[in-house]
Amino acid sequence: MAAATVTSTTTSSCSSYYYLLCCFFAAAVCLIAPSLTTGVDAGPLDANLTAELSVDASFRRPIPSTLFGIFFEEINHAGAGGLWAELVSNRGFEAGGPNTPSNIDPWLVIGDSSFVVLSTDRSSPFERNKVALRMDVLCDLESCPSGGVGVYNPGFWGMNIEGGKKYKLVLYVRSLDSIDVSVLLTGSNGLRTLATTIIKGPASAVSDWTKVETVLEAEETDHGARLELRTSKKGVIWFDQVSLMPEDTYKGHGFRSELVEMLKEIKPRFIRFPGGCFVEGEWLRNAFRWKESVGPWEERPGHFGDVWMYWTDDGLGHYEFLQLAEDLDTVPIWVFNNGISHQDQVDTSSILPFVQEALDGIEFARGDASSKWGSLRASMGHPEPFNLKHVAVGNEDCGKKNYRGNYLKFYEAIKRVYPDIQIISNCDGSSHPLDHPADYYDFHVYTDASNLFSMSHQFDHTSRSGPKAFVSEYAVTGKDAGTGSLLAALGEAAFLIGVEKNSDIVEMASYAPLFVNTNDRRWNPDAIVFNASKAYGTPSYWMQRFFAESSGGYLVNSTLVTSSSSSLVASAITYQDSKDRNTYLRIKVVNFASSTVNLKISVSGLGANTVGLSGSTKTELTSANVMDENSFQQPNKVAPAQSMLQNAGKDMDVLISPNSLTSFDLLIESNSIWTRRSDPLVSVM
């Protein structure tokens, strides 16, 4: 596992140590060569750069339908408090683990602690998560403070409660006496009530654990609200598994709608999940294990993610990831633990339980509803199998002692039962052949902008035989990136143009990380930034949208001749728009220099087809400063601007702005039919 330097090609996203080292090297390089942070400076003699791009539309090659997708990792509270819409943090009071006393953070006392005592015990009705909250109320109606005492949960840095919307509350309660508990949604300081209900019951009704379900409708809006449980009745009450979910989740499946909508705009053709280092764990005891994340949510034990250092209740589990892939109409790619973490590993002679766990996980996704694990999936609401056809054996483990031996055990067992499953190796095969069978090899790169820009040629000379490449993690990091800069997006765009041009050997690519809760940045930069109520895309997010039509399109021959070839990268594709069903020629150009480029575009090979003036557009991603970023205050400071292309035609003279990513979408108007073939374009009159 290599540290991230300006010369690295495959690096790890997992360790904080490596991330700090990455930042150190990036900063050092910037001090030595300032041009790395400002794009490739063409110099004063290149004030009027010129270039010619020749596009031959008669020769084209199909681009894999899976080329560009997304990678989700539980990092930066991406799922817990983010994509997964659960509003209660530590809903089962298990964040301290299975022993007591447990860590109940962020739950806090309401009122004077001399009137109420919070503790934990192992009295929960759920075998896999025995910890419950015990609340000893020491005052009564006459002696308690006004409004009573109790406990509140602020969610994940505030709950976004919106007036007029409904929220489903579920909790489990037990008491030896009758109960009278007020449930409230209040403002962050508890002074303003947004919604309320009362839970009452005689001792006979709550002497055993009782499930309570109700819906709270908010009368007002507060983006930093909290959930309160209050009482003025003396006695002991136990609570467990307290959940609050908005009713308007995406397709009713528990996902935060606006974040899913942002993913849909990228048009991802696959989703890799659930990590990343989250899958490995710093130690195997804290690795993500899929069997602990399925079944009723109340029964899931949750676990401490010791790489990114926070607790997750695993409400976003194996089933939910498969459901999300289906909701996005994309291909699921499951990454499972192969018996290796950052600090310990299982010897190949003892790996069979892990192999069986992987086989069971595939059966959960694909098995018939009558099978052992398929029946569990069916009981969760999905009787039909999911379309799982890709799995990755571990993450970034290639150099570790037992990886190859373990990998072969997984490979042989999976292929024996599921011969159609495509298996991804952690080992990089881009520069030399793998010494083991695989359908894909994984390639990760985190580096500075200048180096990633130069890596647009990374796969030009890769062998075309053997397994395909899966670039499952790429990003500009360090000083060049900040928390999401234009410069980073430009370096990444050039790299993706190289991926696009080499899509005969590279079949999948995804940016990382995907999400960050601004209150818990564990890694910079990220594609989508959010808090409890708002979200915005970084320039790297907008950059990915320029490639949304590439998957399943056709790569067209293009030749670029420029007076400063080191600062300009271009490609051309054809695609059919999913909405208007028209065919377009999309030309993408990255200008990594600080000078305008006069670009002459010549398109040939259209046959009887012509370029439509009225339907052709230009889209540009740029900004006044190459280090500009977006923010909650200026979410679209660096965002694409689209305009009609006034001089659309087979021959065009266009200006490419400094430090920019530009696409020209030329509407192809035809009196003939283009047959969709990988050989020269055929015109049928």
XYZ file of C-alpha atoms in Angstrom:
685
model
C 0.000 0.000 0.000
C 1.707 3.159 -1.221
C 1.602 6.635 0.252
C -0.026 9.247 -1.954
C 2.669 11.326 -3.637
C 2.688 13.313 -6.847
C 4.134 10.294 -8.663
C 1.808 7.659 -7.273
C -0.689 5.803 -9.428
C -2.434 3.471 -7.001
C -2.919 4.533 -3.408
C -5.107 3.837 -0.418
C -8.053 5.916 0.733
C -8.226 4.076 4.043
C -5.742 5.354 6.542
C -5.684 8.762 8.185
C -1.919 8.364 8.210
C -1.801 8.054 4.461
C -4.144 10.961 4.042
C -1.928 13.228 6.150
C 1.090 12.015 4.216
C -0.757 12.795 0.997
C -1.426 16.340 2.161
C 2.214 16.764 3.237
C 3.596 15.727 -0.113
C 1.026 17.729 -2.031
C 1.908 20.827 -0.010
C 5.618 20.259 -0.551
C 5.171 19.947 -4.278
C 3.121 23.134 -4.377
C 5.934 25.018 -2.666
C 8.442 23.707 -5.191
C 6.249 24.053 -8.281
C 3.381 26.531 -7.809
C 2.041 25.764 -11.283
C 0.649 22.492 -9.908
C -2.001 24.424 -7.992
C -2.974 26.714 -10.832
C -3.173 24.361 -13.790
C -0.486 23.970 -16.423
C 0.690 27.520 -17.043
C 1.141 27.963 -20.759
C 3.311 31.041 -20.227
C 3.211 34.546 -21.697
C 4.145 33.379 -25.200
C 0.967 31.270 -25.384
C -1.544 34.055 -24.820
C -3.354 33.005 -28.005
C -3.171 29.229 -27.978
C -4.544 27.483 -31.027
C -5.637 23.905 -31.526
C -7.454 21.753 -34.063
C -9.741 18.865 -33.248
C -10.647 16.535 -36.093
C -13.593 14.234 -35.438
C -14.285 11.294 -37.749
C -17.800 10.074 -36.995
C -17.572 7.217 -39.469
C -15.460 5.176 -37.073
C -16.822 4.491 -33.616
C -16.520 1.926 -30.864
C -19.204 0.973 -28.341
C -18.589 2.221 -24.804
C -19.478 -0.274 -22.048
C -22.923 0.345 -20.619
C -21.391 0.201 -17.138
C -18.529 2.666 -17.667
C -19.352 5.415 -15.168
C -20.983 4.750 -11.820
C -20.774 5.608 -8.133
C -19.027 4.231 -5.088
C -20.706 4.470 -1.690
C -18.706 4.085 1.489
C -19.877 4.633 5.038
C -17.417 7.466 5.672
C -18.049 11.082 6.756
C -21.447 9.915 8.099
C -22.434 9.359 4.471
C -25.168 6.878 5.352
C -25.819 7.263 9.070
C -27.338 10.729 9.251
C -27.077 11.164 5.493
C -28.347 8.978 2.671
C -30.185 6.799 5.205
C -33.003 9.024 6.455
C -33.131 7.841 10.073
C -33.196 10.972 12.239
C -32.279 9.433 15.605
C -28.601 8.931 16.318
C -27.769 5.839 18.400
C -31.389 4.752 18.394
C -30.680 1.511 20.253
C -28.293 2.980 22.879
C -25.641 0.497 21.695
C -22.827 2.881 20.701
C -20.709 1.667 23.603
C -20.958 -1.923 22.426
C -22.847 -4.851 23.946
C -21.597 -4.343 27.516
C -22.957 -1.982 30.144
C -22.640 0.769 31.020
C -22.924 1.706 27.365
C -22.346 4.967 25.532
C -25.694 6.684 24.958
C -24.250 9.756 23.212
C -25.830 11.974 21.836
C -28.814 11.338 24.125
C -28.935 13.896 26.968
C -30.967 14.613 30.086
C -33.903 17.029 30.027
C -34.182 18.930 33.280
C -32.218 18.812 36.496
C -30.181 15.590 36.781
C -31.172 15.428 40.438
C -34.683 14.553 39.228
C -33.812 12.012 36.534
C -31.049 9.424 36.228
C -30.101 7.794 32.911
C -28.296 4.451 32.780
C -28.131 1.346 30.614
C -28.746 -2.316 31.307
C -29.039 -5.516 29.281
C -32.809 -5.894 29.475
C -33.639 -5.336 25.791
C -35.973 -7.878 24.152
C -33.616 -8.183 21.175
C -31.024 -10.928 21.459
C -28.455 -9.327 19.160
C -28.585 -5.916 20.865
C -29.379 -6.341 24.536
C -28.619 -2.820 25.746
C -31.603 -0.654 26.717
C -31.964 2.769 28.349
C -33.198 2.898 31.917
C -34.706 6.209 33.057
C -35.256 6.638 36.782
C -37.663 9.537 37.395
C -37.264 10.815 40.955
C -39.960 13.498 40.922
C -43.733 13.556 40.433
C -46.300 15.945 38.999
C -45.963 18.274 41.973
C -42.163 18.276 42.294
C -40.994 17.884 38.680
C -40.043 20.989 36.680
C -42.732 22.375 34.375
C -43.018 20.070 31.373
C -41.417 17.182 33.187
C -38.016 15.560 32.872
C -36.634 13.038 30.476
C -34.219 12.527 27.629
C -33.684 14.056 24.212
C -31.849 13.179 21.006
C -30.504 15.929 18.682
C -30.073 13.517 15.791
C -27.085 13.914 13.538
C -26.182 17.519 14.308
C -29.835 18.515 14.306
C -32.984 16.946 12.866
C -34.493 18.560 9.788
C -38.170 18.901 10.668
C -40.359 20.669 8.102
C -43.804 22.107 8.718
C -46.628 20.113 7.139
C -44.563 16.922 6.799
C -45.139 13.677 8.672
C -42.632 11.627 10.628
C -43.067 8.038 11.743
C -42.049 7.355 15.321
C -41.347 3.822 16.541
C -40.096 2.980 20.013
C -40.143 0.152 22.519
C -41.099 0.892 26.102
C -41.412 -1.028 29.380
C -42.373 -0.041 32.939
C -43.519 -1.676 36.150
C -46.039 1.123 36.606
C -48.409 2.990 34.328
C -46.755 5.467 31.967
C -47.574 8.987 30.802
C -44.865 10.109 28.365
C -44.967 13.161 26.153
C -43.176 12.771 22.828
C -42.186 16.077 21.274
C -40.331 17.443 18.313
C -38.883 20.748 19.438
C -36.451 23.395 18.289
C -32.783 22.961 19.103
C -33.120 24.598 22.530
C -36.321 22.755 23.417
C -38.379 25.939 23.767
C -40.451 25.743 20.592
C -42.768 22.764 20.024
C -43.069 21.554 16.427
C -45.159 18.400 17.026
C -46.315 16.415 19.994
C -48.151 13.273 21.070
C -48.689 11.440 24.368
C -48.038 7.784 25.165
C -50.205 6.498 27.999
C -50.798 3.017 29.297
C -51.567 1.034 32.458
C -48.910 -1.152 34.033
C -50.573 -4.254 32.583
C -49.997 -2.922 29.071
C -46.300 -2.089 29.486
C -45.011 -4.596 32.033
C -43.458 -6.400 29.067
C -41.714 -4.627 26.208
C -44.327 -2.910 24.053
C -43.880 -1.510 20.570
C -45.343 1.954 20.063
C -45.912 3.383 16.593
C -47.317 6.785 15.784
C -47.017 9.587 13.245
C -46.039 13.124 14.185
C -47.058 15.943 11.853
C -44.913 19.039 12.217
C -46.659 22.397 12.481
C -43.483 24.420 12.006
C -40.034 24.064 10.474
C -36.715 23.797 12.274
C -33.564 22.476 10.586
C -31.856 21.781 13.909
C -34.684 20.138 15.820
C -34.585 17.373 18.418
C -36.767 14.512 19.696
C -37.820 14.609 23.357
C -39.315 12.003 25.700
C -40.711 13.722 28.830
C -42.695 12.663 31.880
C -43.732 13.979 35.275
C -44.618 10.553 36.669
C -42.305 9.082 39.257
C -40.958 5.617 38.562
C -38.707 3.669 36.208
C -39.163 3.511 32.451
C -37.064 1.565 29.960
C -36.740 2.635 26.317
C -35.151 0.862 23.371
C -34.877 1.182 19.582
C -36.265 4.696 19.247
C -36.643 5.564 15.565
C -37.924 8.636 13.736
C -38.154 8.568 9.946
C -39.666 11.080 7.514
C -42.537 9.555 5.564
C -41.395 11.067 2.261
C -38.267 8.940 1.766
C -37.307 7.978 -1.773
C -39.859 5.457 -3.046
C -40.683 4.797 0.604
C -37.470 2.801 0.990
C -35.807 4.893 3.680
C -33.415 6.976 1.581
C -33.172 10.752 1.861
C -34.928 11.883 -1.297
C -32.892 14.934 -2.319
C -29.619 13.034 -1.988
C -30.906 10.198 -4.163
C -32.081 12.741 -6.727
C -28.553 14.131 -6.880
C -27.247 10.628 -7.532
C -29.790 10.106 -10.287
C -28.495 13.203 -12.091
C -25.104 11.501 -12.492
C -26.956 8.628 -14.225
C -24.782 5.994 -12.538
C -24.573 2.644 -14.281
C -23.327 0.816 -11.187
C -23.005 1.312 -7.450
C -20.112 -0.210 -5.510
C -20.920 -0.729 -1.807
C -20.571 -0.619 1.218
C -16.840 0.346 1.085
C -13.887 0.646 1.018
C -12.104 0.463 4.254
C -15.452 0.249 6.017
C -15.558 -3.346 4.748
C -12.099 -4.199 6.050
C -12.173 -2.570 9.469
C -9.066 -1.575 11.360
C -9.571 -4.924 13.117
C -11.685 -7.812 11.859
C -13.935 -7.629 14.905
C -15.166 -4.248 13.626
C -15.429 -5.087 9.942
C -18.807 -4.739 8.228
C -20.478 -8.161 8.163
C -23.545 -8.389 5.983
C -25.438 -10.917 8.128
C -25.470 -8.445 10.996
C -27.134 -5.847 8.755
C -30.229 -7.730 7.548
C -33.534 -8.709 9.064
C -35.777 -6.388 11.130
C -33.965 -3.149 11.869
C -34.700 -3.430 15.583
C -32.733 -6.671 15.756
C -29.582 -5.470 13.993
C -26.718 -5.132 16.489
C -24.904 -2.314 14.686
C -21.147 -1.922 14.968
C -18.334 0.534 15.537
C -16.595 1.446 12.296
C -13.087 1.677 13.678
C -11.492 3.014 10.490
C -13.647 6.153 10.365
C -14.290 6.045 14.118
C -18.047 6.214 14.589
C -20.956 3.956 15.428
C -23.507 2.827 12.840
C -26.724 1.025 13.664
C -26.599 -0.632 10.208
C -30.098 0.415 9.278
C -28.440 0.925 5.907
C -27.484 -2.701 5.381
C -26.981 -5.333 2.716
C -30.650 -5.378 1.733
C -30.920 -1.585 1.566
C -27.859 -1.267 -0.678
C -29.327 -3.792 -3.101
C -32.638 -1.916 -2.960
C -30.863 1.374 -3.672
C -29.183 -0.134 -6.728
C -32.572 -1.247 -7.987
C -34.131 2.149 -7.254
C -31.359 3.824 -9.257
C -31.786 1.232 -12.035
C -28.114 0.435 -11.813
C -25.800 -2.551 -11.388
C -24.929 -3.546 -7.781
C -21.272 -4.331 -7.049
C -20.861 -5.889 -3.632
C -17.524 -5.619 -1.811
C -17.154 -8.205 0.958
C -14.519 -8.875 3.583
C -12.051 -11.589 2.573
C -10.731 -12.309 6.044
C -8.359 -9.344 6.080
C -8.472 -6.050 7.957
C -5.864 -3.326 8.342
C -4.354 -4.943 11.439
C -5.167 -8.664 11.370
C -6.041 -11.381 8.908
C -7.285 -14.946 8.687
C -4.949 -17.599 7.370
C -6.022 -19.260 4.138
C -6.328 -22.593 5.946
C -9.092 -21.062 8.097
C -10.868 -18.912 5.505
C -13.790 -21.227 4.679
C -16.286 -19.564 7.102
C -15.675 -16.256 5.319
C -16.131 -17.970 1.963
C -19.446 -19.410 3.102
C -20.507 -15.994 4.348
C -19.880 -14.570 0.870
C -21.830 -17.404 -0.772
C -24.696 -16.808 1.641
C -24.633 -13.086 0.816
C -24.961 -13.867 -2.872
C -27.803 -16.272 -2.119
C -29.523 -13.529 -0.112
C -29.403 -11.313 -3.208
C -30.062 -13.904 -5.904
C -31.572 -16.948 -4.289
C -35.080 -18.179 -4.847
C -37.592 -17.124 -2.212
C -37.645 -20.743 -1.020
C -33.887 -20.805 -0.291
C -32.555 -20.154 3.207
C -31.212 -16.659 2.595
C -33.513 -15.829 -0.295
C -36.451 -16.421 2.017
C -35.072 -13.834 4.445
C -34.863 -11.333 1.604
C -38.432 -12.172 0.636
C -39.595 -11.657 4.218
C -38.059 -8.176 4.103
C -40.288 -7.258 1.172
C -38.442 -8.328 -1.983
C -39.523 -11.810 -3.118
C -37.842 -11.432 -6.521
C -34.042 -11.767 -6.663
C -31.824 -8.727 -7.047
C -29.617 -8.435 -10.113
C -26.260 -9.071 -8.431
C -23.623 -10.130 -10.960
C -20.433 -8.448 -9.669
C -18.533 -8.961 -6.425
C -15.181 -7.667 -5.196
C -13.046 -9.889 -2.992
C -11.874 -7.381 -0.393
C -10.556 -3.854 -0.752
C -6.930 -2.730 -1.201
C -5.582 -5.987 0.226
C -3.409 -7.216 -2.651
C -0.050 -6.747 -0.924
C -1.073 -8.498 2.268
C 0.259 -11.915 3.228
C -2.868 -14.026 2.829
C -4.670 -12.159 0.059
C -3.837 -14.354 -2.933
C -4.464 -17.583 -1.061
C -7.737 -16.298 0.349
C -8.781 -14.804 -2.981
C -8.401 -18.128 -4.802
C -10.639 -19.860 -2.251
C -13.353 -17.260 -2.850
C -12.892 -17.313 -6.609
C -13.150 -21.090 -6.909
C -16.147 -21.395 -4.575
C -18.136 -18.560 -6.179
C -17.469 -19.668 -9.749
C -18.501 -23.215 -8.838
C -21.936 -22.109 -7.612
C -22.411 -18.888 -9.621
C -20.341 -19.158 -12.824
C -21.842 -15.938 -14.212
C -20.704 -13.804 -11.265
C -17.951 -11.382 -12.314
C -15.170 -11.363 -9.713
C -12.943 -8.366 -9.014
C -9.391 -8.742 -7.701
C -7.707 -6.090 -5.547
C -4.470 -6.488 -7.527
C -3.558 -3.958 -10.226
C -3.153 -5.512 -13.662
C -2.638 -2.321 -15.648
C 1.152 -2.632 -15.983
C 1.733 -6.375 -15.696
C -0.435 -9.520 -15.945
C -2.135 -10.870 -12.845
C -0.854 -14.146 -11.435
C -4.379 -15.327 -10.612
C -7.729 -15.538 -12.443
C -10.078 -12.561 -12.347
C -12.774 -10.918 -14.445
C -11.676 -7.427 -13.348
C -8.786 -5.872 -11.481
C -9.234 -2.902 -9.177
C -7.321 0.349 -9.732
C -7.294 3.197 -7.176
C -5.640 6.585 -7.579
C -5.506 9.616 -5.278
C -2.988 12.262 -6.293
C -2.551 15.939 -7.192
C -4.338 17.620 -10.092
C -1.356 17.881 -12.432
C -0.474 14.223 -12.042
C -4.033 13.025 -12.538
C -4.331 15.257 -15.608
C -1.236 13.566 -17.054
C -2.786 10.175 -16.307
C -5.241 10.663 -19.153
C -2.779 8.322 -20.919
C -2.590 5.829 -18.035
C -4.265 2.981 -19.922
C -3.062 3.751 -23.451
C -0.496 0.957 -23.396
C -2.248 -1.497 -21.077
C -2.552 -5.001 -22.485
C -5.884 -5.590 -24.175
C -5.896 -9.268 -23.160
C -6.776 -10.508 -19.709
C -9.181 -9.032 -17.160
C -10.740 -5.598 -17.570
C -9.912 -2.641 -15.325
C -12.262 -1.279 -12.690
C -11.173 2.193 -11.554
C -13.304 2.039 -8.445
C -11.689 4.969 -6.608
C -10.169 8.093 -8.137
C -9.886 11.711 -6.992
C -7.574 14.674 -6.741
C -6.541 15.067 -3.089
C -4.301 17.284 -0.990
C -3.795 21.029 -1.361
C -4.994 21.031 -4.978
C -8.380 19.746 -3.877
C -9.190 21.840 -0.818
C -12.699 20.740 0.107
C -13.652 20.477 -3.573
C -12.002 22.807 -6.098
C -12.372 23.511 -9.799
C -8.726 22.502 -10.231
C -9.457 19.053 -8.819
C -12.426 18.612 -11.159
C -10.326 19.512 -14.209
C -7.616 16.997 -13.368
C -10.282 14.329 -12.833
C -12.073 15.215 -16.080
C -8.880 14.740 -18.092
C -8.332 11.374 -16.405
C -11.897 10.306 -17.233
C -11.444 11.318 -20.869
C -8.508 8.898 -20.888
C -10.723 6.249 -19.276
C -13.391 6.902 -21.898
C -10.890 6.560 -24.738
C -9.620 3.300 -23.238
C -13.050 1.898 -22.450
C -12.208 -1.233 -24.408
C -10.036 -2.214 -21.412
C -11.526 -0.031 -18.627
C -15.148 -1.030 -18.104
C -16.042 0.816 -14.892
C -14.948 3.949 -13.025
C -16.234 5.754 -9.914
C -15.215 8.796 -7.875
C -14.527 8.559 -4.142
C -15.743 9.472 -1.610
C -19.312 10.160 -2.646
C -20.778 11.967 0.405
C -19.655 14.062 3.364
C -21.689 15.411 6.255
C -20.125 18.817 6.771
C -20.203 18.211 10.537
C -17.949 15.153 10.300
C -15.338 15.489 7.558
C -13.102 12.440 7.718
C -11.806 12.890 4.174
C -11.419 15.706 1.644
C -12.680 16.259 -0.952
C -16.042 14.598 -1.633
C -18.592 14.775 -4.436
C -21.683 15.796 -2.435
C -21.680 17.890 0.748
C -24.720 17.942 3.034
C -26.021 18.793 6.470
C -29.366 17.983 8.057
C -31.361 20.095 5.598
C -29.242 21.102 2.606
C -26.851 19.637 0.058
C -24.684 20.806 -2.798
C -22.366 19.292 -5.352
C -18.668 20.088 -5.478
C -17.085 20.849 -8.880
C -16.116 17.155 -9.000
C -19.811 16.256 -8.767
C -20.652 18.563 -11.675
C -17.708 17.197 -13.632
C -19.158 13.692 -13.430
C -22.385 14.900 -15.002
C -20.470 15.719 -18.199
C -19.882 11.962 -18.523
C -23.424 10.869 -17.707
C -24.243 10.038 -21.338
C -21.014 8.175 -22.077
C -22.002 4.770 -20.710
C -23.624 2.836 -23.529
C -22.703 5.480 -26.089
C -20.107 5.250 -28.857
C -16.559 6.537 -28.801
C -15.799 8.447 -31.997
C -12.322 8.863 -33.489
C -10.854 12.252 -32.671
C -7.426 13.760 -33.234
C -6.177 16.818 -31.354
C -3.333 18.966 -32.667
C -2.383 21.856 -30.407
C 0.389 24.365 -29.817
C 0.363 23.305 -26.166
C -0.614 19.658 -26.135
C 0.253 19.279 -22.461
C -2.651 21.476 -21.371
C -5.526 20.270 -23.564
C -7.386 16.944 -23.634
C -10.440 16.123 -25.762
C -12.747 13.282 -26.756
C -15.872 12.731 -28.830
C -18.808 10.371 -28.393
C -22.242 9.858 -29.885
C -25.244 9.083 -27.711
C -29.013 8.985 -27.867
C -30.754 11.270 -25.402
C -33.116 9.316 -23.167
C -35.710 12.108 -23.164
C -35.968 13.455 -26.692
C -34.557 10.276 -28.328
C -32.386 12.431 -30.582
C -28.801 11.505 -31.433
C -26.010 13.863 -30.395
C -22.304 14.143 -30.978
C -20.721 15.269 -27.702
C -17.250 16.769 -27.797
C -15.590 17.270 -24.409
C -12.534 19.481 -23.955
C -10.462 20.077 -20.805
C -8.301 23.197 -20.830
C -5.860 22.869 -17.939
C -4.040 26.087 -18.835
C -4.592 29.657 -17.698
C -4.955 30.888 -21.297
C -7.867 30.875 -23.722
C -7.605 28.383 -26.582
C -8.851 29.057 -30.096
C -10.104 25.637 -31.116
C -11.058 24.687 -34.640
C -13.404 21.704 -34.734
C -13.890 19.730 -37.937
C -16.424 16.897 -38.083
C -16.410 14.387 -40.928
C -18.000 11.012 -41.564
C -21.599 12.066 -40.971
C -22.667 10.964 -44.428
C -26.038 12.420 -45.300
C -26.490 13.584 -41.710
C -26.107 17.209 -40.691
C -25.501 19.180 -37.515
C -28.653 20.858 -36.242
C -28.179 24.497 -35.360
C -31.262 24.931 -33.205
C -30.730 21.902 -30.974
C -26.975 22.164 -30.366
C -25.610 23.451 -27.064
C -22.427 24.391 -25.274
C -21.937 23.567 -21.575
C -19.022 24.981 -19.608
C -17.647 24.353 -16.125
C -15.250 27.103 -15.082
C -14.771 29.919 -12.588
C -12.749 33.066 -11.980
C -10.241 31.241 -9.781
C -9.081 27.689 -10.298
C -9.283 27.072 -6.533
C -12.919 28.226 -6.300
C -15.259 25.939 -4.362
C -18.978 25.661 -3.754
C -20.573 26.111 -0.339
C -23.963 26.228 1.369
C -23.878 29.990 0.868
C -22.869 29.686 -2.823
C -23.859 26.161 -3.892
C -23.508 26.970 -7.601
C -20.424 29.155 -7.585
C -18.735 26.508 -9.741
C -21.481 24.840 -11.767
C -22.100 24.142 -15.462
C -23.519 26.950 -17.583
C -25.354 25.918 -20.739
C -26.059 28.063 -23.792
C -27.207 27.544 -27.350
C -24.363 27.003 -29.769
C -24.686 29.812 -32.275
C -22.257 28.516 -34.878
C -23.021 24.792 -34.742
C -21.869 22.941 -37.809
C -19.418 20.430 -39.212
C -16.747 23.111 -39.058
C -16.629 25.462 -36.077
C -14.235 27.932 -34.514
C -14.787 28.051 -30.768
C -13.091 29.601 -27.752
C -12.167 27.333 -24.847
C -11.976 29.297 -21.606
C -8.946 29.059 -19.312
C -9.179 26.351 -16.656
C -12.389 24.849 -17.979
C -14.279 21.716 -18.905
C -16.468 22.300 -21.958
C -18.835 20.063 -23.870
C -20.394 20.725 -27.251
C -23.527 18.696 -27.884
C -24.230 18.722 -31.599
C -27.672 17.560 -32.642
C -27.378 15.119 -35.524
C -30.249 15.571 -37.972
C -30.676 12.736 -40.357
C -32.627 11.675 -43.411
C -31.188 8.210 -42.975
C -30.849 5.596 -40.281
C -27.616 5.029 -38.383
C -27.151 1.361 -37.615
C -25.671 0.876 -34.173
C -22.496 -1.018 -34.966
C -18.930 -0.972 -33.713
C -17.554 -0.813 -37.242
C -17.720 2.278 -39.510
C -20.981 4.188 -39.440
C -23.436 2.812 -41.984
C -25.995 5.054 -43.640
C -29.101 3.299 -44.918
C -31.092 5.433 -47.371
